[in-house]
Structures are given as structure tokens and as C-alpha cells.
mmCIF file of C-alpha atoms in Angstrom:
data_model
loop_
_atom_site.group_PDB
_atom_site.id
_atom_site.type_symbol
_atom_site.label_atom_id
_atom_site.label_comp_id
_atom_site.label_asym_id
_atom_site.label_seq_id
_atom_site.Cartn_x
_atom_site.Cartn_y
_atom_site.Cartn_z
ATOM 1 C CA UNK W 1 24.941 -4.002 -6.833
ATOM 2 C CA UNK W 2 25.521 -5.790 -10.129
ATOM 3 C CA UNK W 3 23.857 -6.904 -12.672
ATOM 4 C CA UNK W 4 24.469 -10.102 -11.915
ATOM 5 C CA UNK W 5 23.004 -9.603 -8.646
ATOM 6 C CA UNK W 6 20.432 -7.672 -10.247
ATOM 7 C CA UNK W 7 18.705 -9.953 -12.490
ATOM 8 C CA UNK W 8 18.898 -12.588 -9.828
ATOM 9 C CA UNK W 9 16.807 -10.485 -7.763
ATOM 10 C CA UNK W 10 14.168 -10.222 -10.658
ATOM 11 C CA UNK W 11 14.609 -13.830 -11.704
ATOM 12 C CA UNK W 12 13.302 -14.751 -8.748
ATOM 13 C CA UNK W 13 10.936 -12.287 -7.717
ATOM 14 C CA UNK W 14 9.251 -12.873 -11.710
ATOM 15 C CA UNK W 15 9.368 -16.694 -11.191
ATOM 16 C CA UNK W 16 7.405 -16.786 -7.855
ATOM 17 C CA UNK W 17 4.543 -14.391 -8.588
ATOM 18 C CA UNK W 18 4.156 -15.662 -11.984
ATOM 19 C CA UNK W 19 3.400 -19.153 -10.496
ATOM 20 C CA UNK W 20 1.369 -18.182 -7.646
ATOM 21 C CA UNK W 21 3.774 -20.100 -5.494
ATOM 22 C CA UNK W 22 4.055 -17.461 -2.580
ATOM 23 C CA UNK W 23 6.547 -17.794 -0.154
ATOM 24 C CA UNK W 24 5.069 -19.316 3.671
ATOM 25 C CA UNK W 25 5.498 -17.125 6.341
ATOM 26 C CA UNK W 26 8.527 -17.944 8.484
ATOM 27 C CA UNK W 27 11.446 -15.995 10.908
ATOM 28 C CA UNK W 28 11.119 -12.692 9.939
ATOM 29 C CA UNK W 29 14.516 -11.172 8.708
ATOM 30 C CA UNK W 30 16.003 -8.193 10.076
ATOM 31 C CA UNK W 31 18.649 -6.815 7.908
ATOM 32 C CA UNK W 32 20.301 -3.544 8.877
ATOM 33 C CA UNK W 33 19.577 -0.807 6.243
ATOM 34 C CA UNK W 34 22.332 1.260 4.977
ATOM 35 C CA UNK W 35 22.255 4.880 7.049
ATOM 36 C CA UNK W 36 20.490 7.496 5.015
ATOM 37 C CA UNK W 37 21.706 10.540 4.234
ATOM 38 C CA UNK W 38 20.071 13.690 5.362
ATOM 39 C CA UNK W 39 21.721 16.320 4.063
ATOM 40 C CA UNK W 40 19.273 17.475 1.473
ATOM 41 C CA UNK W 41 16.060 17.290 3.082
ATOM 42 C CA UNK W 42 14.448 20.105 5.097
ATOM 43 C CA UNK W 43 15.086 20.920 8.914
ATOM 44 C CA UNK W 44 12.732 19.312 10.801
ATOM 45 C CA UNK W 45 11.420 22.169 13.179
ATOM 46 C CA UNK W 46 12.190 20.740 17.059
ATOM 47 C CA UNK W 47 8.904 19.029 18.662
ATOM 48 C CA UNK W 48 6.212 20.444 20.118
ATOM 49 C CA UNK W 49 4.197 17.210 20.256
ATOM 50 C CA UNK W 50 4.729 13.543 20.615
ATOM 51 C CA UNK W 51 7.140 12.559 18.226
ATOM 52 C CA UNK W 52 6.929 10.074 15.294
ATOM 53 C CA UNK W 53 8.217 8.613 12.494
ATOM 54 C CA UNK W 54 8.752 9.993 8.843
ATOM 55 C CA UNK W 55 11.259 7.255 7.593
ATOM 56 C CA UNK W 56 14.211 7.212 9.808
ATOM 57 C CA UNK W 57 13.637 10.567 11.038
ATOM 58 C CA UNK W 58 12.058 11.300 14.359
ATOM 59 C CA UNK W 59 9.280 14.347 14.010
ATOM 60 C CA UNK W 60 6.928 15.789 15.409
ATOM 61 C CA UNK W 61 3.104 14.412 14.489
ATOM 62 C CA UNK W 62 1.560 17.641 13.584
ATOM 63 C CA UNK W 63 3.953 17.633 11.044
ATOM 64 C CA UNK W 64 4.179 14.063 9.315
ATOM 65 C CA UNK W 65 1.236 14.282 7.570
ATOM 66 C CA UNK W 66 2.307 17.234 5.964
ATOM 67 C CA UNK W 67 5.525 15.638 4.911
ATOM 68 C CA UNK W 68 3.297 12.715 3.587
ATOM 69 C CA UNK W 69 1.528 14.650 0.926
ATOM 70 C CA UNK W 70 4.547 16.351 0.189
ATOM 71 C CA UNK W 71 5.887 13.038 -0.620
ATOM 72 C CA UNK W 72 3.293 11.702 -2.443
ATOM 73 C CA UNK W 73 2.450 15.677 -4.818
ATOM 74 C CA UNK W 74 6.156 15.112 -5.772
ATOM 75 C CA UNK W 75 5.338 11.308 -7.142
ATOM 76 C CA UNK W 76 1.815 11.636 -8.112
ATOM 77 C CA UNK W 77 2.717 12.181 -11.798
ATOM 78 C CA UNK W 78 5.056 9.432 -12.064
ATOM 79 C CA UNK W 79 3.636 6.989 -9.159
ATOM 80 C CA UNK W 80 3.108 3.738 -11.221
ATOM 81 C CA UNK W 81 6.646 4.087 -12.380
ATOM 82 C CA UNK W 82 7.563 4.482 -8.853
ATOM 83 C CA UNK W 83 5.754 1.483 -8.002
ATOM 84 C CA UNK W 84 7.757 -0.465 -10.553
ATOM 85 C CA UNK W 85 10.842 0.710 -9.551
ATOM 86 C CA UNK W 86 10.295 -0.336 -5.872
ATOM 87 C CA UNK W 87 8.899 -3.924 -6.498
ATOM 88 C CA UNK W 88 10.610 -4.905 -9.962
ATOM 89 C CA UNK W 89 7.371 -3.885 -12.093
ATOM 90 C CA UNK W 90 5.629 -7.037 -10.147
ATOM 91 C CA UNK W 91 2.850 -4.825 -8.220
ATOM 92 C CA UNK W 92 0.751 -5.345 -11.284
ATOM 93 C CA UNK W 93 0.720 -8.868 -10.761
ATOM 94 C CA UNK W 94 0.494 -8.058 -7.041
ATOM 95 C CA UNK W 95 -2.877 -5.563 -7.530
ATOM 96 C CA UNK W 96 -4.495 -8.205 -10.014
ATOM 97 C CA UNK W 97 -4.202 -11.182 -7.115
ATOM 98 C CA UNK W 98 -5.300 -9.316 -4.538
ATOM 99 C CA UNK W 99 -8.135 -8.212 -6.317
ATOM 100 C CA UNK W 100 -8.980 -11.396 -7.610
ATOM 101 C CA UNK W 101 -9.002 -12.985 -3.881
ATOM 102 C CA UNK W 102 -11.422 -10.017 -2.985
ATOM 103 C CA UNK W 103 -13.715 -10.858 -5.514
ATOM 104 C CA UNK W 104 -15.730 -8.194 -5.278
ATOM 105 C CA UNK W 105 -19.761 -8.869 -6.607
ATOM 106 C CA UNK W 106 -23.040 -8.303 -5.867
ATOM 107 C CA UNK W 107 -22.981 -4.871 -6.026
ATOM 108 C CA UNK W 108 -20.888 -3.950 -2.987
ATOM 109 C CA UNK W 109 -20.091 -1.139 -1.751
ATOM 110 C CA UNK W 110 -16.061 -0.129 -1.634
ATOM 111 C CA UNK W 111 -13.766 2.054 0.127
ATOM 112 C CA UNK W 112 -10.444 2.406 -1.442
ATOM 113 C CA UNK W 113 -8.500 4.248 0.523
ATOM 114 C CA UNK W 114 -5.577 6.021 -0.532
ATOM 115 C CA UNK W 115 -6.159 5.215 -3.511
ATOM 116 C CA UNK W 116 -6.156 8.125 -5.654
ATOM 117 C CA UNK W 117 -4.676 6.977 -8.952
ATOM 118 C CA UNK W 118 -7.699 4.125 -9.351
ATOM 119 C CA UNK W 119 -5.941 1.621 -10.074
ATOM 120 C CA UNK W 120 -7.121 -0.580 -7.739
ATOM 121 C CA UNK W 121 -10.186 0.956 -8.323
ATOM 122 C CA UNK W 122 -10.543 0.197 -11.506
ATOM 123 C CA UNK W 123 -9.580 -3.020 -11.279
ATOM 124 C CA UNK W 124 -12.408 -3.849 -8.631
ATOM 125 C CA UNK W 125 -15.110 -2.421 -11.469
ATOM 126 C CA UNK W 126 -13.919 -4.182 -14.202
ATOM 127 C CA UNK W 127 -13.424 -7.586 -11.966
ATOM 128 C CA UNK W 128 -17.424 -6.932 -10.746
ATOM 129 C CA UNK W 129 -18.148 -6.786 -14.405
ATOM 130 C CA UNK W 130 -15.808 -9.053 -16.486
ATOM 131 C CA UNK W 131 -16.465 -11.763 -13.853
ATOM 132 C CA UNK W 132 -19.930 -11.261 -12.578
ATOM 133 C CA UNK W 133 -21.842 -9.089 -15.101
ATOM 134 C CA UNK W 134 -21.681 -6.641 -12.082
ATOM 135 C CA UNK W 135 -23.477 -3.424 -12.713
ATOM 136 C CA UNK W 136 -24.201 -2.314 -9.171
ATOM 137 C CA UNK W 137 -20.850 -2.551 -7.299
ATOM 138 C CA UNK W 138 -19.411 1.145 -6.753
ATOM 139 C CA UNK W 139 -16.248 2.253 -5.539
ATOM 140 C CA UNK W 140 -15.042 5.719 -3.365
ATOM 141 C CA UNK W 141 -11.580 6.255 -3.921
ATOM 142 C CA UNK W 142 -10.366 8.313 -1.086
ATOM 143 C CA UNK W 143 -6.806 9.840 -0.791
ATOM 144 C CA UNK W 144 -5.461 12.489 1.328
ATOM 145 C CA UNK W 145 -3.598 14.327 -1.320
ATOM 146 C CA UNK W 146 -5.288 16.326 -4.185
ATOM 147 C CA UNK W 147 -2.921 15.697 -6.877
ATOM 148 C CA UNK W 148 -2.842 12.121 -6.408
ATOM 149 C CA UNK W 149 -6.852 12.438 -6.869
ATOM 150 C CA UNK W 150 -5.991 14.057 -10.053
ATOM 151 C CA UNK W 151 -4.037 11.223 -12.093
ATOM 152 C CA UNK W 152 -7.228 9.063 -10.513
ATOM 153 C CA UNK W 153 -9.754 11.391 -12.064
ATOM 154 C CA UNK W 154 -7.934 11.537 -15.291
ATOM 155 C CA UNK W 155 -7.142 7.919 -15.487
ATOM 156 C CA UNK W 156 -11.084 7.187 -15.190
ATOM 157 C CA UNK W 157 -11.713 9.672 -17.692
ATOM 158 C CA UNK W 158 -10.404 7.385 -19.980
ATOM 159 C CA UNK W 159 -12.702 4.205 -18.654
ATOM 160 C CA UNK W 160 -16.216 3.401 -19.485
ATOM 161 C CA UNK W 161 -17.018 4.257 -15.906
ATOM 162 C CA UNK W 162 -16.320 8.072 -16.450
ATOM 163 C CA UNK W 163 -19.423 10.051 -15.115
ATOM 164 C CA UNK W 164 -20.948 7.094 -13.867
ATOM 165 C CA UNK W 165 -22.277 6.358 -10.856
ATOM 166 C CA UNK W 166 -19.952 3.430 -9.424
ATOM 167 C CA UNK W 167 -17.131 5.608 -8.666
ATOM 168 C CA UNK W 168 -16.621 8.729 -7.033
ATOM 169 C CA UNK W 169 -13.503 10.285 -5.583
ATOM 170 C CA UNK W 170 -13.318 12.171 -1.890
ATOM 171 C CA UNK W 171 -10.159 14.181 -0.371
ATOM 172 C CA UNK W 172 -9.754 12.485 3.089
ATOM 173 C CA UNK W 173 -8.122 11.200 5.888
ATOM 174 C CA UNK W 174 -8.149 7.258 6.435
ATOM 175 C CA UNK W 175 -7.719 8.444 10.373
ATOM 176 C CA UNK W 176 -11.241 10.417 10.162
ATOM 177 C CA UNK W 177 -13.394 9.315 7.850
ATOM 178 C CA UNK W 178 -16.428 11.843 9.309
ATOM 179 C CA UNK W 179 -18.398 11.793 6.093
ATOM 180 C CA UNK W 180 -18.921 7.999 6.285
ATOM 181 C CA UNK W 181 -21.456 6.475 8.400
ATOM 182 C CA UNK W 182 -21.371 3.843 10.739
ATOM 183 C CA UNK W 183 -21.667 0.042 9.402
ATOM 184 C CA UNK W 184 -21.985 1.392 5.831
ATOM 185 C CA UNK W 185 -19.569 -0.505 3.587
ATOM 186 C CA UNK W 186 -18.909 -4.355 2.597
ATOM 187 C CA UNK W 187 -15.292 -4.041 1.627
ATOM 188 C CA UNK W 188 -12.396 -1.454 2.516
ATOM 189 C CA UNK W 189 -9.556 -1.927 0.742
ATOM 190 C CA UNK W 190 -5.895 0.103 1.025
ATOM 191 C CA UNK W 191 -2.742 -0.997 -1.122
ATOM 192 C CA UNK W 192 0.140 0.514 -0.409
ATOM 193 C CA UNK W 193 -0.673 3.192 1.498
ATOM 194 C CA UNK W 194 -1.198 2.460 5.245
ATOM 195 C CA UNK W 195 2.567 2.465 6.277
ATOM 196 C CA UNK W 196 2.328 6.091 5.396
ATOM 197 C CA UNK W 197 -0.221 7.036 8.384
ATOM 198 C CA UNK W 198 0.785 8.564 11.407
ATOM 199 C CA UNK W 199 -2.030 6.095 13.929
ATOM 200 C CA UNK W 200 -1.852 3.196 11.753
ATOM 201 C CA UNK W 201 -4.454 1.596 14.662
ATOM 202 C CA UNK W 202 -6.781 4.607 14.869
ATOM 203 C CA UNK W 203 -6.871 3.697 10.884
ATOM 204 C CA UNK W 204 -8.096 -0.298 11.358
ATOM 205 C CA UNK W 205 -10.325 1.466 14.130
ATOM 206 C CA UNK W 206 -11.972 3.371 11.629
ATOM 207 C CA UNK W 207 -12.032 0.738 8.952
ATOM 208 C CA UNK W 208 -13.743 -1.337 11.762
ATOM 209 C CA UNK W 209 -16.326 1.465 12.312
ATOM 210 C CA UNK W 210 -17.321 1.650 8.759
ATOM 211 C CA UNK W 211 -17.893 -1.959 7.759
ATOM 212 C CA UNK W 212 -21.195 -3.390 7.907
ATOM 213 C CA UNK W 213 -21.262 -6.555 10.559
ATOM 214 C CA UNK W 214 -19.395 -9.369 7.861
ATOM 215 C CA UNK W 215 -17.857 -6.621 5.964
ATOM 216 C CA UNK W 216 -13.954 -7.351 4.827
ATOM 217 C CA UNK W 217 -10.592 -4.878 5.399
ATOM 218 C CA UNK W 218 -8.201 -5.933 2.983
ATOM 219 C CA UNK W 219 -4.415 -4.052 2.555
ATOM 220 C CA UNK W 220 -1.821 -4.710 0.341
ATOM 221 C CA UNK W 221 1.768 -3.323 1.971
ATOM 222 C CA UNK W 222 5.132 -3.694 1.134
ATOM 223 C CA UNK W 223 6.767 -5.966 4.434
ATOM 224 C CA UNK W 224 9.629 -7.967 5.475
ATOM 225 C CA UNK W 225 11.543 -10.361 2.985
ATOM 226 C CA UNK W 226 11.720 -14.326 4.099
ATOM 227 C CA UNK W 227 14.005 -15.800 2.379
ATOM 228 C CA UNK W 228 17.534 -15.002 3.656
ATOM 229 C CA UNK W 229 19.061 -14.793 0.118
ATOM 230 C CA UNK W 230 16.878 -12.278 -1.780
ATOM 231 C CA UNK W 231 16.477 -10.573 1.540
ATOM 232 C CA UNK W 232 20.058 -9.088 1.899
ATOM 233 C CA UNK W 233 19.594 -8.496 -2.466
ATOM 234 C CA UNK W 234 16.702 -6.776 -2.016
ATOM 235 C CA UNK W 235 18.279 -4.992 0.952
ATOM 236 C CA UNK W 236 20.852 -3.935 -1.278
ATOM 237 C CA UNK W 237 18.706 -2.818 -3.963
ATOM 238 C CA UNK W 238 16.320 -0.749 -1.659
ATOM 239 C CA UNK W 239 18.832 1.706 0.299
ATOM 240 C CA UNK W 240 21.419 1.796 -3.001
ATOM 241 C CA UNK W 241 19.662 1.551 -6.185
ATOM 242 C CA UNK W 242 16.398 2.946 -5.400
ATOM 243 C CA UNK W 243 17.319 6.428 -4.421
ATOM 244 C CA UNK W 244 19.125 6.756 -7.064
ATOM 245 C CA UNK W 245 16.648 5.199 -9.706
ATOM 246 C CA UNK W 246 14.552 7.986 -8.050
ATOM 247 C CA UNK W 247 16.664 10.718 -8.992
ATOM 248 C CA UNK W 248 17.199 9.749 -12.435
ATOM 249 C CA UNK W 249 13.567 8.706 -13.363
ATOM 250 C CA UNK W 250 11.804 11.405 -11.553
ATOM 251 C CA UNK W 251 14.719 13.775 -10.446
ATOM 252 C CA UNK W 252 13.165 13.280 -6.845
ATOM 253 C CA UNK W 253 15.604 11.297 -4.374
ATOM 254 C CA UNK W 254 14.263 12.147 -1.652
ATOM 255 C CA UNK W 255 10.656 10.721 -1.893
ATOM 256 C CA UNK W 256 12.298 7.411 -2.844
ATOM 257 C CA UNK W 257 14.594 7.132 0.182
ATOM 258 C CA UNK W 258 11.338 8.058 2.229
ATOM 259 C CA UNK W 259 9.625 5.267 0.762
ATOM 260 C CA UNK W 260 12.341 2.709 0.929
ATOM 261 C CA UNK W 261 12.603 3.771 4.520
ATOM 262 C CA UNK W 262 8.933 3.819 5.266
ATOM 263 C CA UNK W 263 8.833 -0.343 4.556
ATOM 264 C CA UNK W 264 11.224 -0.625 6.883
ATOM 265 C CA UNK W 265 9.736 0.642 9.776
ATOM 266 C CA UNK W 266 6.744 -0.989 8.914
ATOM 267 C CA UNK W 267 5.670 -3.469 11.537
ATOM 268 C CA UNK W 268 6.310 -6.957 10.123
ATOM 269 C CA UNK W 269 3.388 -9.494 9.496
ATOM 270 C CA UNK W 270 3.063 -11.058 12.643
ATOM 271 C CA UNK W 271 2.766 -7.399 14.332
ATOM 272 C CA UNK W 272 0.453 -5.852 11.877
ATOM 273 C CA UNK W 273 -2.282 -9.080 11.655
ATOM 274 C CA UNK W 274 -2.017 -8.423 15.393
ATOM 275 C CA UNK W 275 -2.753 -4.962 15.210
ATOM 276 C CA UNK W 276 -5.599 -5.578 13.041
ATOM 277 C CA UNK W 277 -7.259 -7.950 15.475
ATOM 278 C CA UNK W 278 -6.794 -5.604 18.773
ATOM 279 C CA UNK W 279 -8.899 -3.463 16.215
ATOM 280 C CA UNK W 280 -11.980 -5.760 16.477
ATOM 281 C CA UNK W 281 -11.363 -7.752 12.828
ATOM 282 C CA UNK W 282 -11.496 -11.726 12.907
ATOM 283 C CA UNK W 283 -8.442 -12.707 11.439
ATOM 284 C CA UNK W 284 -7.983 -15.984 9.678
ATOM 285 C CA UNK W 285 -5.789 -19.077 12.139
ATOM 286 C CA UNK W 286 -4.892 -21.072 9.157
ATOM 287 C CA UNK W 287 -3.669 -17.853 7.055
ATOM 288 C CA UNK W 288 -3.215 -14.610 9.300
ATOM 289 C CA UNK W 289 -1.823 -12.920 5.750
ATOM 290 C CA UNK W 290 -0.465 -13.829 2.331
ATOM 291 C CA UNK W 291 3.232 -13.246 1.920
ATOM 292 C CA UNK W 292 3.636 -12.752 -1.831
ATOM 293 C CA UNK W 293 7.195 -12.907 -3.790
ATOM 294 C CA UNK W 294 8.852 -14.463 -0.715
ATOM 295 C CA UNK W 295 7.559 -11.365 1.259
ATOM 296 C CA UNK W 296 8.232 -8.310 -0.539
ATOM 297 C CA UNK W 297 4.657 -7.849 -0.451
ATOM 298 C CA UNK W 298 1.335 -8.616 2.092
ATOM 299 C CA UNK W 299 -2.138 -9.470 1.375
ATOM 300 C CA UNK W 300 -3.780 -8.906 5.451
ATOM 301 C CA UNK W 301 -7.801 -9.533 5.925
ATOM 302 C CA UNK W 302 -10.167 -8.940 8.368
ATOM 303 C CA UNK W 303 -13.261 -9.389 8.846
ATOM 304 C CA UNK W 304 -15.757 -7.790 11.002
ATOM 305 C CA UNK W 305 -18.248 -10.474 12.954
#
């Protein structure tokens, strides 16, 4: 791609979220993504088990999950730059709107799930606070893999929150969440991480158990460009640059081409809002989701009557 091409791409992508002027959902564009190579990644054993996704690859699930967290201990160090790389440095703005529609006061109680870094944690506290002179609102981050709990732990030790009671952190699976009772929390939240599960509905099913009646499931996932133009740049930029980008910035190629593949076998946004109402939530008729930056990028809520 070049440069040109390049800091159209960004132009636009800067322009849009910096105005708030999200793109309206329309035909979903399917591009087709450039074949990825294989040659350096593991054999994948043959199946035992119903088969799956990882990214393009078809595996067995027993083993995806594994491949997940290998995935994500290879990034965990370096996963905000990741972040950057794959959405133009934008998810900040991304994170700080979502939160901000949340609004989360009152002291409520807050599930983030896999989200071991914090950042989205964090930015739920300070909102509670900066906004409502919230106290009493406390977050469990929850995250699958241990050394993406790490850079969570460490970034909080550097928060006034540290030791405190409002946040805690718990190794776990967003497909089982056994140590969490029934109609317990008013707001689950997930950013970026539910295209990685291997039952994405057994997940909303769960989210759905452990709201209280009124409580709100909120996820913010990378989806399916709109516009036709930045669609086939973006397309470009995912299955070329990105890999690449990975290999120089983190000396990881792999877990980038993984990603970039992951978003595209993501349902788009009419399939996942559906999703999350055959999982019980009430999902908004006016605004089923939120495309933001013409699509890159989904707000989804539901809410459980």
C-alpha cells in the first residue's frame, strides 16, 4: 500500500471519530482477504472433536483456546501498541466513547471481561469518579490468560485504586464464569475480546445469567467496514501491512495475522445483535449497535428485562 493510500486511510478514520460522526449501518461489505500464509505456524494435530475456527484455520475445539492464550502471552507486553497498530491508534478514542455511553455510577457493580490490561477498567473508575464523585462502583477484571492479568495488575499499581477495594482481578473463562452468582452484576462489559471465544453464544448466555434483571452487556469488537472506499484500504492494510507491522514492532507475525484474521470471521453486526438477542438481551429497534469510524469498530448493548 502507499503512503498515499496510507494516510488516506487515517485521514479519514481520525476525521470521523474525532467528530463523533459515526458511520450508519448499511450493506455490509464483503471483501475477499488476501490468503494467509501458513508456513510458519505449528501443525495443527488432526481432530478429535468438532472442529472450529482459529483465524482461517480449521481446528479442533479442545485446542483453540489453547492457541488463544498463546496468542494473547506473546502480545501481552506490547498489547496497546498492538491495538494501535490494528485500528490507526483510534481505540483510545474508541474505549473513551464507549465508556462514556456506559456511564457507569451509583456504585455498580462491573464485569470486565477479558480485560486484563485495565484499561477499560480503569477508565470505568475514573469515569464513576471524575463524573459522579463515585466512590462505590467496583470493577472485576477477568481474563483467561495470566500474563495479560499481569500488565493489568501492574498498570493499577500505578493508579490511586491500587489495593483498593473497587477492583480486583480473576483468571477465567467468559464461557464459565462458576465463581459468579446468578443475577449478581449491573454491567458486563468486553472490548475486544469476544471474537476470540470458541461459543461466542454460550458467552452472551453467561453474560445473561450474571446480570441482575435491568442489568446492561456492552462489547466493543472490531467488525465489518461500510463504506466501500476505506473498506478495500483497510482491507489492504489488514492482510499486508499488519503482519508485517507485527513482525517489526513485536517480532511476532503470527499473532497479528491471527488477529487480522479473527475480525474477519467475526459475524458482522446484523448477525452478532442477533445473536445477542437469541441470548435473552433486549436489544435496542432504533439502534441495534453503534458502528464507529465507518465500521471498523462496534459498540452492541443488551439489556436484560
Amino acid at each position: 500500500m502507499s503512503l498515499t493510500a496510507f494516510s488516506t486511510a487515517r485521514r479519514l478514520l481520525t476525521s470521523s471519530i474525532k467528530g463523533r460522526s459515526f458511520a450508519s449501518c448499511s450493506t455490509l461489505l464483503n471483501i475477499p482477504p488476501t490468503p494467509p500464509s501458513s508456513a510458519s505456524r505449528p501443525p495443527i494435530p488432526p481432530a478429535q472433536d468438532p472442529a472450529t475456527h482459529f483465524g482461517f484455520q480449521s481446528v479442533p475445539e479442545s485446542l483453540k483456546e489453547s492457541l488463544v492464550k498463546g496468542v494473547f502471552s506473546s502480545v501481552a507486553s506490547s498489547y496497546d501498541v498492538m491495538n494501535d497498530a490494528m485500528s490507526l491508534g483510534i481505540h483510545r478514542l474508541w474505549k473513551d466513547h464507549y465508556v462514556q455511553k456506559m456511564n457507569p455510577h451509583g456504585g455498580m457493580k462491573c464485569l470486565d471481561v477479558a480485560g486484563g490490561t485495565g484499561d477499560i477498567a480503569i477508565r470505568l473508575l475514573d469515569h464513576a469518579r471524575d463524573r459522579h464523585g463515585d466512590r462505590e462502583t467496583s470493577v472485576r477484571v477477568l481474563d483467561i490468560n495470566p500474563e495479560m492479568l499481569e500488565e493489568g495488575k501492574k498498570r493499577f499499581a500505578k493508579t490511586m485504586y491500587h489495593g483498593g477495594p473497587q477492583v480486583s482481578f480473576t483468571l477465567g473463562n467468559a464461557e464459565n464464569l462458576d465463581t459468579i452468582e446468578d443475577n449478581s452484576l449491573d454491567l458486563y462489559t468486553i472490548a475486544f475480546g469476544i471474537r476470540n471465544c470458541t461459543h461466542v453464544d454460550q458467552v452472551l448466555r453467561e453474560a445473561y445469567r450474571v446480570l441482575k434483571p435491568g442489568g446492561v452487556f456492552s462489547c466493543l469488537e472490531f467488525s465489518k467496514v461500510t463504506n466501500p472506499l476505506l473498506a478495500s484500504v483497510y482491507n489492504l492494510y489488514s492482510f499486508q501491512v499488519l503482519p508485517e507491522l507485527g513482525h517489526i514492532i513485536a517480532g511476532d507475525r503470527d499473532s497479528y495475522q491471527y488477529l487480522v484474521e479473527s475480525i474477519e470471521r467475526f459475524p458482522p453486526q446484523g448477525k452478532f445483535s442477533q445473536m445477542i438477542e437469541e441470548a435473552g438481551f433486549t436489544v435496542s429497534q432504533r439502534e441495534p449497535w453503534e458502528d464507529l469510524t465507518f465500521g471498523v469498530a462496534a459498540i452492541h448493548t443488551g439489556v436484560k428485562l
